[in-house]
């Protein structure tokens, strides 16, 4: 009789606590260690430290853990400026100065890109940075009603958890948005149905605060007036379901400016805009500087949104064709072009991850291309872009991993990496955005 031996599966390490010696850090500034021949990524741990950390994920090829105690601290470690830093999931790197955060993020990203592209070194330019506090002009705030304790938790999600950390302030929110926690904590307990509001989104347009309340059941006129009375300077907007908004006291179109280009951009509350206004202006300035757009250039702007880069490019180019996947944002882009008197902008809808159709915009006539994709990157679009043979490609990325993958494809297609820089859009978090200029060899 044949007996087939089956190895006994190893018990999961989930929830267990171990001591880890941190050898290095990755591009998100997670500490790197080893345990039972597996690589371990340890949040809030720095190179050279010994930490005690709790396992929050145990996979076949790796482990993720959360630091609970620092046994041997790094000289770089500081006391976080926010009292909620140890639990709030909004910021991950407050145990470092802003300068140290940028340095470690760049080190990790440099190693990642060189590994993916086989480049011996990268042509780094100075990192774009802004103030490390009060920089966010947009945030999503969680609201949880504890039925047993009959109280609200208003804040951000706990690290590696769905639970809400109750806050009364946030150091990275702009001064215009700062009152939101106090207002919500004041009004929410007065609602007839405490579970009717599930979250709030705040955004700043100019000097005006907008508060979008997501509610799963209707709010009465009286309840709406409670919110308005608590913060009359804000514009209160109800969102009964995705994309359906009701302005409670007055309808105002959100708008921001690119002051150095004298441009105005209107948007809907659910449209994407960069959360850091100061850095957004710096990014637009640098795009113009690096691309050196001239009056005879025909430019293709991909993942164009509401025209954040499009309009500034159009002030200098012969023509800018702007492609965006969301039809509503394409319409808003066209409106913004008219609002600013730009007749050389063509706004088109296209899913750039699918095979590009035969269309008026899909022709090899572009001298320069700018693309600003979401975190998934532009894998489906890169093959199409190189067929157009533009002289220069400016890639704006919010995910170093997908950028490294796409950069390798561009290099294999005959482009060279001319310049690259970090953009510290989200200080105190593990994210670092990138801008990179590629030129045809």
Short mmCIF file of C-alpha atoms in Angstrom, two decimals:
data_model
loop_
_atom_site.label_atom_id
_atom_site.label_comp_id
_atom_site.label_asym_id
_atom_site.label_seq_id
_atom_site.Cartn_x
_atom_site.Cartn_y
_atom_site.Cartn_z
CA UNK A 1 0.00 0.00 0.00
CA UNK A 2 1.39 3.36 -1.03
CA UNK A 3 1.38 6.05 1.65
CA UNK A 4 1.68 9.63 0.43
CA UNK A 5 3.31 11.88 2.98
CA UNK A 6 1.69 15.26 3.38
CA UNK A 7 3.69 17.94 5.13
CA UNK A 8 1.87 19.39 8.09
CA UNK A 9 0.96 23.00 7.32
CA UNK A 10 2.80 25.52 9.44
CA UNK A 11 0.75 27.34 12.01
CA UNK A 12 -0.04 30.92 11.11
CA UNK A 13 1.99 33.61 12.86
CA UNK A 14 -0.88 36.08 12.61
CA UNK A 15 -1.33 38.05 15.83
CA UNK A 16 1.92 36.83 17.39
CA UNK A 17 4.66 39.20 18.55
CA UNK A 18 8.38 38.77 17.82
CA UNK A 19 11.62 40.73 18.11
CA UNK A 20 13.07 41.76 14.74
CA UNK A 21 16.46 43.19 13.81
CA UNK A 22 15.89 45.71 11.01
CA UNK A 23 18.53 45.45 8.28
CA UNK A 24 17.15 47.88 5.68
CA UNK A 25 14.00 49.66 4.52
CA UNK A 26 11.92 49.53 1.34
CA UNK A 27 10.55 52.31 -0.89
CA UNK A 28 7.67 52.88 1.56
CA UNK A 29 10.13 53.13 4.49
CA UNK A 30 8.99 49.87 6.03
CA UNK A 31 11.73 48.10 7.97
CA UNK A 32 13.03 44.88 6.40
CA UNK A 33 13.96 41.81 8.45
CA UNK A 34 13.80 37.99 8.18
CA UNK A 35 11.94 35.34 10.14
CA UNK A 36 11.85 31.60 9.37
CA UNK A 37 13.39 32.24 5.94
CA UNK A 38 10.67 34.75 5.07
CA UNK A 39 11.16 38.43 4.40
CA UNK A 40 9.39 40.60 6.97
CA UNK A 41 8.14 44.13 6.31
CA UNK A 42 7.83 45.98 9.62
CA UNK A 43 5.83 49.21 9.71
CA UNK A 44 7.30 52.08 11.79
CA UNK A 45 10.70 50.40 12.07
CA UNK A 46 14.00 51.94 10.88
CA UNK A 47 17.28 50.44 9.64
CA UNK A 48 19.59 49.49 12.50
CA UNK A 49 16.79 49.15 15.04
CA UNK A 50 15.66 46.19 17.07
CA UNK A 51 11.90 46.27 17.53
CA UNK A 52 9.09 44.22 18.95
CA UNK A 53 6.37 43.88 16.34
CA UNK A 54 3.01 42.14 15.95
CA UNK A 55 2.36 40.08 12.81
CA UNK A 56 -0.63 41.49 10.91
CA UNK A 57 -0.24 39.44 7.71
CA UNK A 58 1.37 36.03 7.13
CA UNK A 59 1.63 35.01 3.48
CA UNK A 60 3.53 32.23 1.72
CA UNK A 61 6.35 34.52 0.64
CA UNK A 62 6.39 37.34 3.18
CA UNK A 63 5.20 38.62 6.55
CA UNK A 64 3.92 42.07 7.50
CA UNK A 65 4.22 43.30 11.07
CA UNK A 66 3.43 46.43 13.05
CA UNK A 67 5.94 47.85 15.54
CA UNK A 68 4.62 47.86 19.10
CA UNK A 69 7.85 48.63 20.96
CA UNK A 70 11.26 49.97 19.93
CA UNK A 71 13.99 48.14 21.84
CA UNK A 72 17.03 49.79 20.22
CA UNK A 73 16.12 53.08 18.49
CA UNK A 74 17.80 54.57 15.43
CA UNK A 75 19.53 57.97 15.82
CA UNK A 76 17.05 59.19 13.18
CA UNK A 77 14.01 58.42 15.35
CA UNK A 78 12.19 61.42 16.86
CA UNK A 79 9.11 61.89 19.02
CA UNK A 80 6.11 62.26 16.67
CA UNK A 81 4.65 65.80 16.72
CA UNK A 82 1.07 64.45 16.70
CA UNK A 83 -0.24 62.65 19.82
CA UNK A 84 -2.28 60.30 17.61
CA UNK A 85 0.64 59.20 15.41
CA UNK A 86 1.06 55.79 17.06
CA UNK A 87 -2.49 54.70 16.23
CA UNK A 88 -3.89 56.89 13.43
CA UNK A 89 -3.45 55.44 9.96
CA UNK A 90 -3.38 58.84 8.27
CA UNK A 91 0.37 59.34 8.79
CA UNK A 92 2.98 56.56 8.89
CA UNK A 93 6.32 58.36 9.24
CA UNK A 94 6.02 60.94 12.01
CA UNK A 95 8.84 59.16 13.86
CA UNK A 96 11.18 60.86 11.33
CA UNK A 97 11.81 64.49 10.43
CA UNK A 98 10.38 65.54 7.07
CA UNK A 99 13.92 65.66 5.64
CA UNK A 100 14.72 62.13 6.87
CA UNK A 101 11.42 60.87 5.48
CA UNK A 102 12.29 62.18 2.04
CA UNK A 103 15.82 60.80 2.18
CA UNK A 104 14.72 57.27 3.11
CA UNK A 105 11.86 57.28 0.60
CA UNK A 106 14.26 58.35 -2.16
CA UNK A 107 16.80 55.68 -1.19
CA UNK A 108 14.18 52.96 -1.42
CA UNK A 109 12.72 54.24 -4.68
CA UNK A 110 16.18 54.60 -6.23
CA UNK A 111 16.95 50.95 -5.44
CA UNK A 112 13.57 49.82 -6.76
CA UNK A 113 13.87 51.65 -10.09
CA UNK A 114 17.50 50.63 -10.66
CA UNK A 115 16.56 47.00 -9.98
CA UNK A 116 13.68 47.13 -12.49
CA UNK A 117 15.53 49.06 -15.19
CA UNK A 118 19.15 47.89 -14.74
CA UNK A 119 20.28 51.52 -14.81
CA UNK A 120 23.52 51.98 -12.83
CA UNK A 121 22.39 55.38 -11.54
CA UNK A 122 19.48 57.77 -11.92
CA UNK A 123 19.61 61.47 -12.92
CA UNK A 124 17.98 62.76 -9.72
CA UNK A 125 16.94 66.40 -9.51
CA UNK A 126 16.02 68.29 -6.30
CA UNK A 127 12.90 66.98 -4.57
CA UNK A 128 9.82 69.19 -4.67
CA UNK A 129 8.56 69.84 -1.13
CA UNK A 130 6.20 72.12 0.78
CA UNK A 131 5.25 72.84 4.39
CA UNK A 132 4.95 69.65 6.43
CA UNK A 133 1.79 70.78 8.24
CA UNK A 134 -1.50 72.29 7.07
CA UNK A 135 -0.92 71.14 3.50
CA UNK A 136 -3.99 68.98 2.80
CA UNK A 137 -6.87 70.67 0.97
CA UNK A 138 -8.86 67.44 0.80
CA UNK A 139 -9.51 64.56 3.19
CA UNK A 140 -12.01 61.78 3.81
CA UNK A 141 -13.13 61.48 7.43
CA UNK A 142 -14.61 58.33 8.91
CA UNK A 143 -17.71 58.43 11.13
CA UNK A 144 -18.63 55.51 13.37
CA UNK A 145 -21.47 55.32 15.86
CA UNK A 146 -20.89 52.95 18.76
CA UNK A 147 -24.37 51.70 19.63
CA UNK A 148 -23.33 50.18 22.96
CA UNK A 149 -21.56 53.29 24.24
CA UNK A 150 -23.85 55.65 22.33
CA UNK A 151 -21.02 57.81 21.11
CA UNK A 152 -19.47 58.88 17.81
CA UNK A 153 -15.89 58.32 16.68
CA UNK A 154 -14.95 60.93 14.07
CA UNK A 155 -11.48 60.69 12.52
CA UNK A 156 -9.31 58.43 10.37
CA UNK A 157 -8.91 54.66 10.30
CA UNK A 158 -6.55 53.04 12.75
CA UNK A 159 -3.31 51.61 11.35
CA UNK A 160 -3.91 48.16 9.82
CA UNK A 161 -7.51 48.23 11.08
CA UNK A 162 -11.01 49.42 10.12
CA UNK A 163 -11.64 51.00 13.51
CA UNK A 164 -11.90 54.80 13.57
CA UNK A 165 -9.45 56.79 15.72
CA UNK A 166 -11.41 59.65 17.30
CA UNK A 167 -9.74 63.03 16.62
CA UNK A 168 -10.36 66.63 17.56
CA UNK A 169 -7.77 68.02 15.14
CA UNK A 170 -5.34 66.98 12.38
CA UNK A 171 -2.00 68.71 11.89
CA UNK A 172 -1.85 68.12 8.12
CA UNK A 173 -5.29 69.55 7.31
CA UNK A 174 -5.35 73.13 6.04
CA UNK A 175 -6.44 75.85 8.46
CA UNK A 176 -9.58 76.34 6.36
CA UNK A 177 -10.65 72.73 6.97
CA UNK A 178 -9.47 72.48 10.59
CA UNK A 179 -12.89 73.16 12.24
CA UNK A 180 -14.48 70.06 10.72
CA UNK A 181 -13.84 67.69 13.66
CA UNK A 182 -15.34 70.02 16.23
CA UNK A 183 -18.38 70.72 14.06
CA UNK A 184 -19.11 67.06 13.34
CA UNK A 185 -18.65 66.08 16.98
CA UNK A 186 -21.09 68.84 17.95
CA UNK A 187 -23.86 68.08 15.45
CA UNK A 188 -23.83 64.31 14.89
CA UNK A 189 -25.17 63.45 18.39
CA UNK A 190 -28.22 65.63 17.62
CA UNK A 191 -29.37 63.50 14.64
CA UNK A 192 -32.56 61.50 14.99
CA UNK A 193 -30.86 58.44 13.44
CA UNK A 194 -27.20 58.39 14.56
CA UNK A 195 -26.24 55.83 11.88
CA UNK A 196 -27.54 57.86 8.94
CA UNK A 197 -24.20 59.60 8.18
CA UNK A 198 -21.35 57.22 7.30
CA UNK A 199 -18.48 59.54 6.41
CA UNK A 200 -17.60 63.08 5.44
CA UNK A 201 -15.28 64.48 2.81
CA UNK A 202 -13.83 67.95 3.20
CA UNK A 203 -12.20 69.95 0.46
CA UNK A 204 -10.89 73.46 0.15
CA UNK A 205 -11.58 75.50 -2.99
CA UNK A 206 -9.94 78.91 -2.78
CA UNK A 207 -10.66 80.08 0.76
CA UNK A 208 -13.95 78.15 1.04
CA UNK A 209 -14.45 74.85 2.87
CA UNK A 210 -16.82 72.32 1.33
CA UNK A 211 -18.19 69.48 3.45
CA UNK A 212 -19.74 66.53 1.60
CA UNK A 213 -21.74 64.30 3.96
CA UNK A 214 -22.45 60.76 2.77
CA UNK A 215 -25.79 59.70 4.23
CA UNK A 216 -27.60 56.40 3.71
CA UNK A 217 -30.96 57.77 4.88
CA UNK A 218 -32.50 61.21 4.22
CA UNK A 219 -31.66 64.05 6.59
CA UNK A 220 -34.51 66.38 7.50
CA UNK A 221 -34.46 70.08 6.76
CA UNK A 222 -33.99 70.71 10.49
CA UNK A 223 -30.99 68.37 10.65
CA UNK A 224 -29.43 70.04 7.64
CA UNK A 225 -29.84 73.41 9.33
CA UNK A 226 -28.00 72.09 12.41
CA UNK A 227 -24.88 71.51 10.30
CA UNK A 228 -25.19 74.87 8.53
CA UNK A 229 -25.63 76.77 11.81
CA UNK A 230 -22.57 75.06 13.32
CA UNK A 231 -20.33 76.12 10.42
CA UNK A 232 -22.10 78.76 8.27
CA UNK A 233 -18.92 79.73 6.38
CA UNK A 234 -18.69 76.24 4.86
CA UNK A 235 -20.67 74.96 1.88
CA UNK A 236 -22.65 71.89 3.00
CA UNK A 237 -23.37 69.21 0.41
CA UNK A 238 -25.34 66.00 0.93
CA UNK A 239 -24.43 62.88 -1.03
CA UNK A 240 -27.30 60.40 -1.00
CA UNK A 241 -25.49 58.10 -3.43
CA UNK A 242 -22.32 58.22 -5.49
CA UNK A 243 -22.37 61.19 -7.84
CA UNK A 244 -25.67 62.67 -6.62
CA UNK A 245 -25.12 65.83 -4.63
CA UNK A 246 -27.54 68.23 -2.98
CA UNK A 247 -26.35 71.67 -1.88
CA UNK A 248 -28.14 72.51 1.35
CA UNK A 249 -27.81 76.27 1.69
CA UNK A 250 -26.26 77.55 -1.54
CA UNK A 251 -24.85 76.03 -4.69
CA UNK A 252 -21.26 77.07 -5.29
CA UNK A 253 -18.99 75.52 -7.91
CA UNK A 254 -15.66 74.52 -6.34
CA UNK A 255 -12.69 76.18 -8.05
CA UNK A 256 -8.96 76.41 -7.58
CA UNK A 257 -6.32 78.51 -9.30
CA UNK A 258 -2.88 78.05 -10.76
CA UNK A 259 -1.81 81.55 -9.79
CA UNK A 260 1.48 81.63 -11.69
CA UNK A 261 -0.32 80.76 -14.94
CA UNK A 262 -3.39 82.91 -14.11
CA UNK A 263 -5.66 79.88 -14.63
CA UNK A 264 -8.97 78.95 -12.95
CA UNK A 265 -10.12 75.34 -12.77
CA UNK A 266 -13.65 74.43 -11.75
CA UNK A 267 -14.49 70.92 -10.58
CA UNK A 268 -17.22 68.77 -9.10
CA UNK A 269 -16.93 67.55 -5.48
CA UNK A 270 -16.18 64.01 -6.72
CA UNK A 271 -13.55 65.02 -9.31
CA UNK A 272 -9.90 64.25 -8.61
CA UNK A 273 -7.66 67.16 -7.65
CA UNK A 274 -4.21 67.09 -6.06
CA UNK A 275 -4.49 67.45 -2.27
CA UNK A 276 -1.45 69.70 -1.87
CA UNK A 277 -2.08 73.03 -3.62
CA UNK A 278 1.45 74.38 -3.17
CA UNK A 279 3.07 71.28 -4.63
CA UNK A 280 0.55 71.09 -7.44
CA UNK A 281 1.68 74.56 -8.54
CA UNK A 282 5.32 73.45 -8.33
CA UNK A 283 4.57 70.37 -10.44
CA UNK A 284 2.88 72.41 -13.17
CA UNK A 285 5.81 74.84 -13.19
CA UNK A 286 8.31 72.00 -13.49
CA UNK A 287 6.35 70.31 -16.27
CA UNK A 288 6.56 73.52 -18.29
CA UNK A 289 10.25 73.92 -17.48
CA UNK A 290 11.24 70.36 -18.35
CA UNK A 291 9.16 70.03 -21.53
CA UNK A 292 10.02 73.53 -22.82
CA UNK A 293 6.81 73.63 -24.86
CA UNK A 294 6.99 75.93 -27.88
CA UNK A 295 4.40 77.54 -30.17
CA UNK A 296 4.71 74.82 -32.84
CA UNK A 297 4.41 71.85 -30.43
CA UNK A 298 1.47 69.45 -30.60
CA UNK A 299 1.12 67.92 -27.14
CA UNK A 300 -0.78 64.85 -25.94
CA UNK A 301 -1.95 64.96 -22.31
CA UNK A 302 -3.06 61.54 -20.99
CA UNK A 303 -5.16 60.88 -17.87
CA UNK A 304 -5.82 64.61 -18.07
CA UNK A 305 -8.55 64.89 -15.42
CA UNK A 306 -10.10 68.36 -15.38
CA UNK A 307 -7.09 69.91 -17.16
CA UNK A 308 -4.59 70.50 -14.37
CA UNK A 309 -1.60 70.23 -16.75
CA UNK A 310 -3.56 70.64 -19.98
CA UNK A 311 -4.40 74.31 -19.64
CA UNK A 312 -0.87 75.39 -18.71
CA UNK A 313 0.54 73.43 -21.67
CA UNK A 314 -2.06 74.98 -23.97
CA UNK A 315 -0.89 78.49 -23.08
CA UNK A 316 2.37 77.69 -24.90
CA UNK A 317 1.60 74.94 -27.44
CA UNK A 318 0.02 74.98 -30.88
CA UNK A 319 -2.47 72.28 -29.84
CA UNK A 320 -3.06 70.11 -26.78
CA UNK A 321 -5.17 66.98 -27.07
CA UNK A 322 -6.29 65.86 -23.63
CA UNK A 323 -7.52 62.31 -23.01
CA UNK A 324 -9.45 61.23 -19.93
CA UNK A 325 -11.48 58.11 -19.16
CA UNK A 326 -14.29 59.69 -17.13
CA UNK A 327 -16.79 61.39 -19.43
CA UNK A 328 -17.91 63.91 -16.82
CA UNK A 329 -14.33 65.07 -16.28
CA UNK A 330 -13.78 65.38 -20.04
CA UNK A 331 -16.75 67.75 -20.13
CA UNK A 332 -15.34 69.69 -17.18
CA UNK A 333 -11.95 69.95 -18.90
CA UNK A 334 -13.59 71.42 -22.00
CA UNK A 335 -15.50 73.87 -19.80
CA UNK A 336 -12.28 74.91 -18.07
CA UNK A 337 -10.57 75.50 -21.41
CA UNK A 338 -13.39 77.84 -22.45
CA UNK A 339 -13.39 79.51 -19.02
CA UNK A 340 -9.74 80.44 -19.57
CA UNK A 341 -10.11 81.45 -23.23
CA UNK A 342 -8.09 78.54 -24.62
CA UNK A 343 -9.36 77.45 -28.04
CA UNK A 344 -6.44 75.11 -28.83
CA UNK A 345 -7.54 72.36 -26.41
CA UNK A 346 -9.28 69.21 -27.68
CA UNK A 347 -10.79 67.12 -24.87
CA UNK A 348 -11.54 63.48 -25.70
CA UNK A 349 -12.85 60.48 -23.77
CA UNK A 350 -10.86 57.24 -24.00
CA UNK A 351 -10.07 54.22 -21.84
CA UNK A 352 -6.30 54.35 -22.16
CA UNK A 353 -5.75 50.86 -20.74
CA UNK A 354 -7.55 49.22 -23.67
CA UNK A 355 -6.32 49.04 -27.26
CA UNK A 356 -6.46 52.55 -28.61
CA UNK A 357 -9.07 53.05 -31.35
CA UNK A 358 -8.55 54.63 -34.72
CA UNK A 359 -9.35 58.21 -33.87
CA UNK A 360 -8.34 61.73 -34.83
CA UNK A 361 -6.14 61.96 -31.75
CA UNK A 362 -4.36 58.63 -32.34
CA UNK A 363 -1.79 59.77 -34.89
CA UNK A 364 2.03 60.05 -34.75
CA UNK A 365 2.06 63.86 -34.82
CA UNK A 366 2.95 64.65 -31.19
CA UNK A 367 6.24 66.21 -30.26
CA UNK A 368 5.62 65.84 -26.53
CA UNK A 369 3.48 63.66 -24.26
CA UNK A 370 2.54 64.13 -20.61
CA UNK A 371 0.87 61.35 -18.64
CA UNK A 372 -0.39 61.38 -15.05
CA UNK A 373 -2.00 57.97 -14.40
CA UNK A 374 -3.54 56.60 -11.22
CA UNK A 375 -1.68 54.17 -8.92
CA UNK A 376 -2.11 51.29 -11.38
CA UNK A 377 0.27 53.08 -13.73
CA UNK A 378 0.07 53.11 -17.53
CA UNK A 379 1.05 49.60 -18.63
CA UNK A 380 -1.72 49.46 -21.25
CA UNK A 381 -0.88 52.89 -22.62
CA UNK A 382 2.93 52.74 -22.81
CA UNK A 383 2.92 50.45 -25.86
CA UNK A 384 0.59 52.86 -27.65
CA UNK A 385 2.57 55.96 -26.66
CA UNK A 386 5.87 54.69 -28.07
CA UNK A 387 4.16 53.97 -31.43
CA UNK A 388 3.48 57.71 -31.68
CA UNK A 389 7.25 58.38 -31.37
CA UNK A 390 7.12 61.66 -29.43
CA UNK A 391 10.48 63.31 -28.82
CA UNK A 392 9.77 63.67 -25.07
CA UNK A 393 7.55 61.96 -22.52
CA UNK A 394 6.93 63.45 -19.08
CA UNK A 395 5.63 60.83 -16.64
CA UNK A 396 3.98 62.00 -13.41
CA UNK A 397 3.58 59.04 -11.04
CA UNK A 398 1.91 58.43 -7.68
CA UNK A 399 3.22 54.87 -7.35
CA UNK A 400 6.93 54.09 -7.54
CA UNK A 401 6.38 50.37 -8.17
CA UNK A 402 4.21 50.81 -11.27
CA UNK A 403 6.43 53.67 -12.46
CA UNK A 404 9.50 51.40 -12.30
CA UNK A 405 7.66 48.80 -14.40
CA UNK A 406 6.57 51.38 -16.99
CA UNK A 407 9.98 53.07 -17.06
CA UNK A 408 11.58 49.74 -17.97
CA UNK A 409 9.20 49.47 -20.94
CA UNK A 410 10.07 52.97 -22.12
CA UNK A 411 13.80 52.27 -21.89
CA UNK A 412 13.37 49.04 -23.86
CA UNK A 413 11.50 51.03 -26.52
CA UNK A 414 14.40 53.36 -27.20
CA UNK A 415 13.87 56.17 -24.69
CA UNK A 416 16.39 57.36 -22.13
CA UNK A 417 15.69 58.73 -18.69
CA UNK A 418 16.82 62.35 -18.82
CA UNK A 419 15.59 63.68 -15.44
CA UNK A 420 13.73 62.39 -12.41
CA UNK A 421 12.69 63.95 -9.10
CA UNK A 422 10.62 63.14 -6.03
CA UNK A 423 7.48 65.10 -5.14
CA UNK A 424 6.71 65.00 -1.41
CA UNK A 425 2.97 65.48 -1.90
CA UNK A 426 2.04 63.69 1.35
CA UNK A 427 4.60 64.54 4.04
CA UNK A 428 4.48 62.16 7.05
CA UNK A 429 3.15 59.31 4.88
CA UNK A 430 5.03 56.55 3.07
CA UNK A 431 4.08 57.96 -0.36
CA UNK A 432 6.46 59.87 -2.61
CA UNK A 433 5.30 60.93 -6.05
CA UNK A 434 7.65 61.18 -9.01
CA UNK A 435 8.18 63.27 -12.14
CA UNK A 436 10.41 61.83 -14.84
CA UNK A 437 11.38 63.10 -18.28
CA UNK A 438 12.19 60.60 -21.03
CA UNK A 439 13.69 61.53 -24.40
CA UNK A 440 14.07 59.48 -27.57
CA UNK A 441 17.60 58.24 -27.98
#
